Amino acid sequence: NAGVTQTPKFRILKIGQSMTLQCTQDMNHNYMYWYRQDPGMGLKLIYYSVGAGITDKGEVPNGYNVSRSTTEDFPLRLELAAPSQTSVYFCASSYDGSPNQPQHFGDGTRLSIL
Amino acid sequence: KNEVEQSPQNLTAQEGEFITINCSYSVGISALHWLQQHPGGGIVSLFMLSSGKKKHGRLIATINIQEKHSSLHITASHPRDSAVYICAVRSYNTDKLIFGTGTRLQVFP
């Protein structure tokens, strides 16, 4: 099992550009999450999904969109990149939402907006 | 004030030392997680606990629900233990994880 795979690992964007961060998991997990990690801050939840076709906002959703057309994939889209979106982005998945289920994280995407 | 506080923020140790990282939280929780973030950036789940104590190899995690406090201990520390250790709590109200800012540990030979 590859686990949770994120692409790309690094990206530099210009202000106003758009891009999609890819996330795929091969563990047949129902729940998937997108977090951002800013220097000196804890991870913040952007969006999450409890299954194919179902997504919901997290703590910091502004400027992002997601879709979940399959169980495996949960892409995160930035439509108009802004410097405030410079961060490290982590995708995670869990089998379900119960408290005793661990979240499995990808290796992260480091994104810089210049 | 953050809902999850970790101490210390930075920690250096000599190989072989006993390490303790602390986590205090101010919300009701259904579970507490300890995570390890490698220097390359990847995050790995170490422990999930809702009561008592868990042990895995040289790592021990404890939680005191009444005091809203957890500790992560590393016995016989090794340079490969160098990483950022993150405490996260599962909020009882929102069912979402709230993350601490992490403790950066460096173990020198």
Tab-separated table of C-alpha atoms in Angstrom:
chain	number	residue	atom	x	y	z
A	1	ASN	CA	0.000	0.000	0.000
A	2	ALA	CA	1.270	3.444	-0.887
A	3	GLY	CA	-0.971	5.040	1.782
A	4	VAL	CA	-1.754	8.703	1.139
A	5	THR	CA	0.019	10.201	-1.868
A	6	GLN	CA	0.200	13.940	-2.501
A	7	THR	CA	1.428	15.675	-5.623
A	8	PRO	CA	3.255	17.901	-6.266
A	9	LYS	CA	5.737	18.053	-3.374
A	10	PHE	CA	6.718	21.651	-4.118
A	11	ARG	CA	5.195	24.412	-6.207
A	12	ILE	CA	5.684	28.126	-6.722
A	13	LEU	CA	2.712	30.124	-8.017
A	14	LYS	CA	2.236	33.714	-9.006
A	15	ILE	CA	-0.531	35.764	-7.398
A	16	GLY	CA	-3.819	35.124	-9.198
A	17	GLN	CA	-2.828	31.770	-10.698
A	18	SER	CA	-4.827	28.650	-10.000
A	19	MET	CA	-3.756	25.109	-9.275
A	20	THR	CA	-4.970	21.796	-7.944
A	21	LEU	CA	-3.214	19.853	-5.211
A	22	GLN	CA	-3.744	16.174	-5.746
A	23	CYS	CA	-4.371	13.617	-3.012
A	24	THR	CA	-5.077	9.928	-3.428
A	25	GLN	CA	-5.290	7.052	-0.949
A	26	ASP	CA	-5.335	3.311	-1.540
A	27	MET	CA	-6.592	2.192	1.874
A	28	ASN	CA	-10.303	2.372	1.014
A	29	HIS	CA	-10.762	5.030	3.677
A	30	ASN	CA	-14.070	6.855	3.782
A	31	TYR	CA	-12.890	10.044	5.475
A	32	MET	CA	-10.389	12.423	3.901
A	33	TYR	CA	-9.063	15.777	5.093
A	34	TRP	CA	-7.053	18.753	3.911
A	35	TYR	CA	-4.962	20.707	6.410
A	36	ARG	CA	-2.592	23.614	6.134
A	37	GLN	CA	0.439	24.105	8.352
A	38	ASP	CA	1.797	27.615	8.844
A	39	PRO	CA	5.057	28.399	10.681
A	40	GLY	CA	4.571	28.407	14.447
A	41	MET	CA	0.934	27.304	14.152
A	42	GLY	CA	-0.866	24.020	14.557
A	43	LEU	CA	-2.412	22.333	11.550
A	44	LYS	CA	-5.727	23.874	10.526
A	45	LEU	CA	-8.537	21.969	8.797
A	46	ILE	CA	-9.496	23.390	5.391
A	47	TYR	CA	-12.063	20.892	4.092
A	48	TYR	CA	-13.028	17.332	4.788
A	49	SER	CA	-15.086	14.574	3.201
A	50	VAL	CA	-16.937	11.670	4.798
A	51	GLY	CA	-17.387	9.786	1.557
A	52	ALA	CA	-17.617	10.100	-2.212
A	53	GLY	CA	-19.853	12.985	-3.193
A	54	ILE	CA	-19.864	14.557	0.297
A	55	THR	CA	-17.631	17.447	1.342
A	56	ASP	CA	-17.798	20.037	4.094
A	57	LYS	CA	-15.932	23.112	5.258
A	58	GLY	CA	-13.387	23.053	8.002
A	59	GLU	CA	-11.942	25.924	10.008
A	60	VAL	CA	-10.223	27.844	7.164
A	61	PRO	CA	-12.041	27.116	3.851
A	62	ASN	CA	-11.923	30.562	2.218
A	63	GLY	CA	-10.040	30.594	-1.078
A	64	TYR	CA	-10.236	26.830	-1.576
A	65	ASN	CA	-12.537	24.302	-3.181
A	66	VAL	CA	-12.661	20.526	-3.069
A	67	SER	CA	-14.433	17.648	-4.744
A	68	ARG	CA	-14.736	13.961	-3.965
A	69	SER	CA	-15.918	12.074	-7.014
A	70	THR	CA	-14.257	8.797	-5.959
A	71	THR	CA	-13.335	7.195	-2.636
A	72	GLU	CA	-9.645	7.364	-3.543
A	73	ASP	CA	-9.201	10.984	-4.658
A	74	PHE	CA	-9.699	14.287	-2.844
A	75	PRO	CA	-8.186	17.193	-4.816
A	76	LEU	CA	-7.860	20.691	-3.348
A	77	ARG	CA	-8.228	23.632	-5.729
A	78	LEU	CA	-6.911	27.156	-5.337
A	79	GLU	CA	-8.709	29.406	-7.802
A	80	LEU	CA	-6.962	32.767	-7.302
A	81	ALA	CA	-3.729	32.224	-5.417
A	82	ALA	CA	-2.915	34.828	-2.766
A	83	PRO	CA	0.267	35.269	-0.686
A	84	SER	CA	-1.720	34.296	2.438
A	85	GLN	CA	-2.067	30.811	0.951
A	86	THR	CA	1.679	30.212	1.149
A	87	SER	CA	1.832	27.181	3.425
A	88	VAL	CA	2.488	23.469	3.662
A	89	TYR	CA	-0.608	21.453	2.790
A	90	PHE	CA	-1.302	17.998	4.173
A	91	CYS	CA	-3.900	15.517	3.023
A	92	ALA	CA	-5.003	12.818	5.462
A	93	SER	CA	-7.446	9.938	5.544
A	94	SER	CA	-9.094	7.697	8.106
A	95	TYR	CA	-11.267	4.611	7.822
A	96	ASP	CA	-14.184	6.399	9.445
A	97	GLY	CA	-14.798	9.275	11.823
A	98	SER	CA	-14.720	7.345	15.076
A	99	PRO	CA	-12.355	8.647	17.797
A	100	ASN	CA	-10.251	5.469	17.857
A	101	GLN	CA	-9.312	5.699	14.180
A	102	PRO	CA	-5.912	7.236	13.396
A	103	GLN	CA	-5.467	9.668	10.545
A	104	HIS	CA	-2.897	8.734	7.906
A	105	PHE	CA	-1.053	11.690	6.445
A	106	GLY	CA	0.619	12.314	3.130
A	107	ASP	CA	4.099	13.824	2.893
A	108	GLY	CA	2.791	17.323	2.255
A	109	THR	CA	2.890	19.896	-0.539
A	110	ARG	CA	4.995	23.005	0.062
A	111	LEU	CA	3.339	25.889	-1.797
A	112	SER	CA	4.731	29.385	-2.208
A	113	ILE	CA	2.715	32.244	-3.707
A	114	LEU	CA	4.833	35.123	-4.987
B	1	LYS	CA	-4.834	31.195	24.519
B	2	ASN	CA	-4.498	28.113	22.325
B	3	GLU	CA	-6.790	25.207	23.126
B	4	VAL	CA	-3.804	22.837	22.919
B	5	GLU	CA	-0.505	23.917	24.452
B	6	GLN	CA	2.733	21.993	24.196
B	7	SER	CA	5.924	22.410	26.175
B	8	PRO	CA	8.710	22.845	25.627
B	9	GLN	CA	8.684	24.349	22.132
B	10	ASN	CA	12.269	23.250	21.541
B	11	LEU	CA	14.266	20.525	23.216
B	12	THR	CA	17.833	19.342	22.770
B	13	ALA	CA	19.206	16.187	24.347
B	14	GLN	CA	22.227	13.944	24.344
B	15	GLU	CA	21.832	10.444	23.057
B	16	GLY	CA	20.577	8.149	25.792
B	17	GLU	CA	18.698	10.791	27.761
B	18	PHE	CA	15.101	10.398	28.921
B	19	ILE	CA	12.809	12.862	27.142
B	20	THR	CA	9.444	14.238	28.266
B	21	ILE	CA	7.143	16.379	26.113
B	22	ASN	CA	4.001	17.812	27.663
B	23	CYS	CA	0.575	18.639	26.253
B	24	SER	CA	-2.203	20.514	28.028
B	25	TYR	CA	-5.639	21.155	26.578
B	26	SER	CA	-8.662	23.186	27.595
B	27	VAL	CA	-11.548	21.501	25.745
B	28	GLY	CA	-13.504	18.312	26.288
B	29	ILE	CA	-12.012	15.518	24.253
B	30	SER	CA	-12.854	12.035	23.044
B	31	ALA	CA	-9.238	11.140	22.201
B	32	LEU	CA	-5.711	12.525	22.170
B	33	HIS	CA	-3.167	11.855	19.449
B	34	TRP	CA	0.602	12.080	19.426
B	35	LEU	CA	2.131	12.558	15.975
B	36	GLN	CA	5.702	12.665	14.719
B	37	GLN	CA	6.732	14.974	11.884
B	38	HIS	CA	9.981	13.939	10.253
B	39	PRO	CA	12.559	16.484	9.095
B	40	GLY	CA	11.424	15.754	5.525
B	41	GLY	CA	7.915	16.849	6.454
B	42	GLY	CA	5.886	13.605	6.599
B	43	ILE	CA	3.564	13.085	9.581
B	44	VAL	CA	3.114	9.734	11.300
B	45	SER	CA	0.619	8.812	13.996
B	46	LEU	CA	2.378	7.484	17.113
B	47	PHE	CA	-0.399	7.033	19.649
B	48	MET	CA	-4.094	7.523	20.188
B	49	LEU	CA	-5.312	7.396	23.749
B	50	SER	CA	-8.373	8.319	25.737
B	51	SER	CA	-7.210	7.106	29.145
B	52	GLY	CA	-4.239	5.661	30.973
B	53	LYS	CA	-0.998	4.804	29.278
B	54	LYS	CA	0.302	3.260	26.073
B	55	LYS	CA	3.771	1.980	25.211
B	56	HIS	CA	5.386	1.253	21.886
B	57	GLY	CA	9.057	0.392	21.933
B	58	ARG	CA	10.914	3.271	23.603
B	59	LEU	CA	7.894	5.571	23.448
B	60	ILE	CA	5.369	5.925	26.259
B	61	ALA	CA	2.291	8.143	26.220
B	62	THR	CA	0.170	8.943	29.248
B	63	ILE	CA	-2.985	10.953	29.725
B	64	ASN	CA	-4.714	12.387	32.785
B	65	ILE	CA	-8.258	13.273	31.759
B	66	GLN	CA	-9.104	15.070	35.028
B	67	GLU	CA	-6.061	17.347	34.714
B	68	LYS	CA	-6.421	17.663	30.905
B	69	HIS	CA	-2.771	16.772	30.423
B	70	SER	CA	-0.764	14.261	28.453
B	71	SER	CA	2.925	13.437	28.302
B	72	LEU	CA	5.048	11.710	25.692
B	73	HIS	CA	8.184	10.055	27.024
B	74	ILE	CA	11.119	8.764	25.018
B	75	THR	CA	13.486	6.442	26.841
B	76	ALA	CA	17.121	6.006	25.748
B	77	SER	CA	16.803	8.752	23.120
B	78	HIS	CA	18.610	8.356	19.808
B	79	PRO	CA	19.504	10.845	17.058
B	80	ARG	CA	16.877	9.213	14.824
B	81	ASP	CA	14.247	10.441	17.326
B	82	SER	CA	14.984	13.993	16.144
B	83	ALA	CA	11.680	15.307	14.810
B	84	VAL	CA	8.761	17.568	15.655
B	85	TYR	CA	6.267	15.922	18.006
B	86	ILE	CA	2.699	17.143	17.702
B	87	CYS	CA	-0.136	16.723	20.178
B	88	ALA	CA	-3.685	16.818	18.789
B	89	VAL	CA	-6.989	16.402	20.590
B	90	ARG	CA	-10.290	15.207	19.170
B	91	SER	CA	-12.825	17.772	20.319
B	92	TYR	CA	-15.869	16.194	21.931
B	93	ASN	CA	-18.054	19.023	20.592
B	94	THR	CA	-16.889	19.296	16.982
B	95	ASP	CA	-15.428	15.811	16.395
B	96	LYS	CA	-12.462	17.541	14.729
B	97	LEU	CA	-8.786	17.470	15.641
B	98	ILE	CA	-7.233	20.529	17.296
B	99	PHE	CA	-3.467	20.558	16.909
B	100	GLY	CA	-0.712	21.903	19.111
B	101	THR	CA	2.147	23.840	17.560
B	102	GLY	CA	4.618	21.015	18.100
B	103	THR	CA	7.809	20.383	20.053
B	104	ARG	CA	11.031	20.303	18.057
B	105	LEU	CA	13.384	17.666	19.473
B	106	GLN	CA	17.044	17.349	18.517
B	107	VAL	CA	19.056	14.458	19.900
B	108	PHE	CA	22.821	14.706	19.519
B	109	PRO	CA	25.225	11.760	19.504
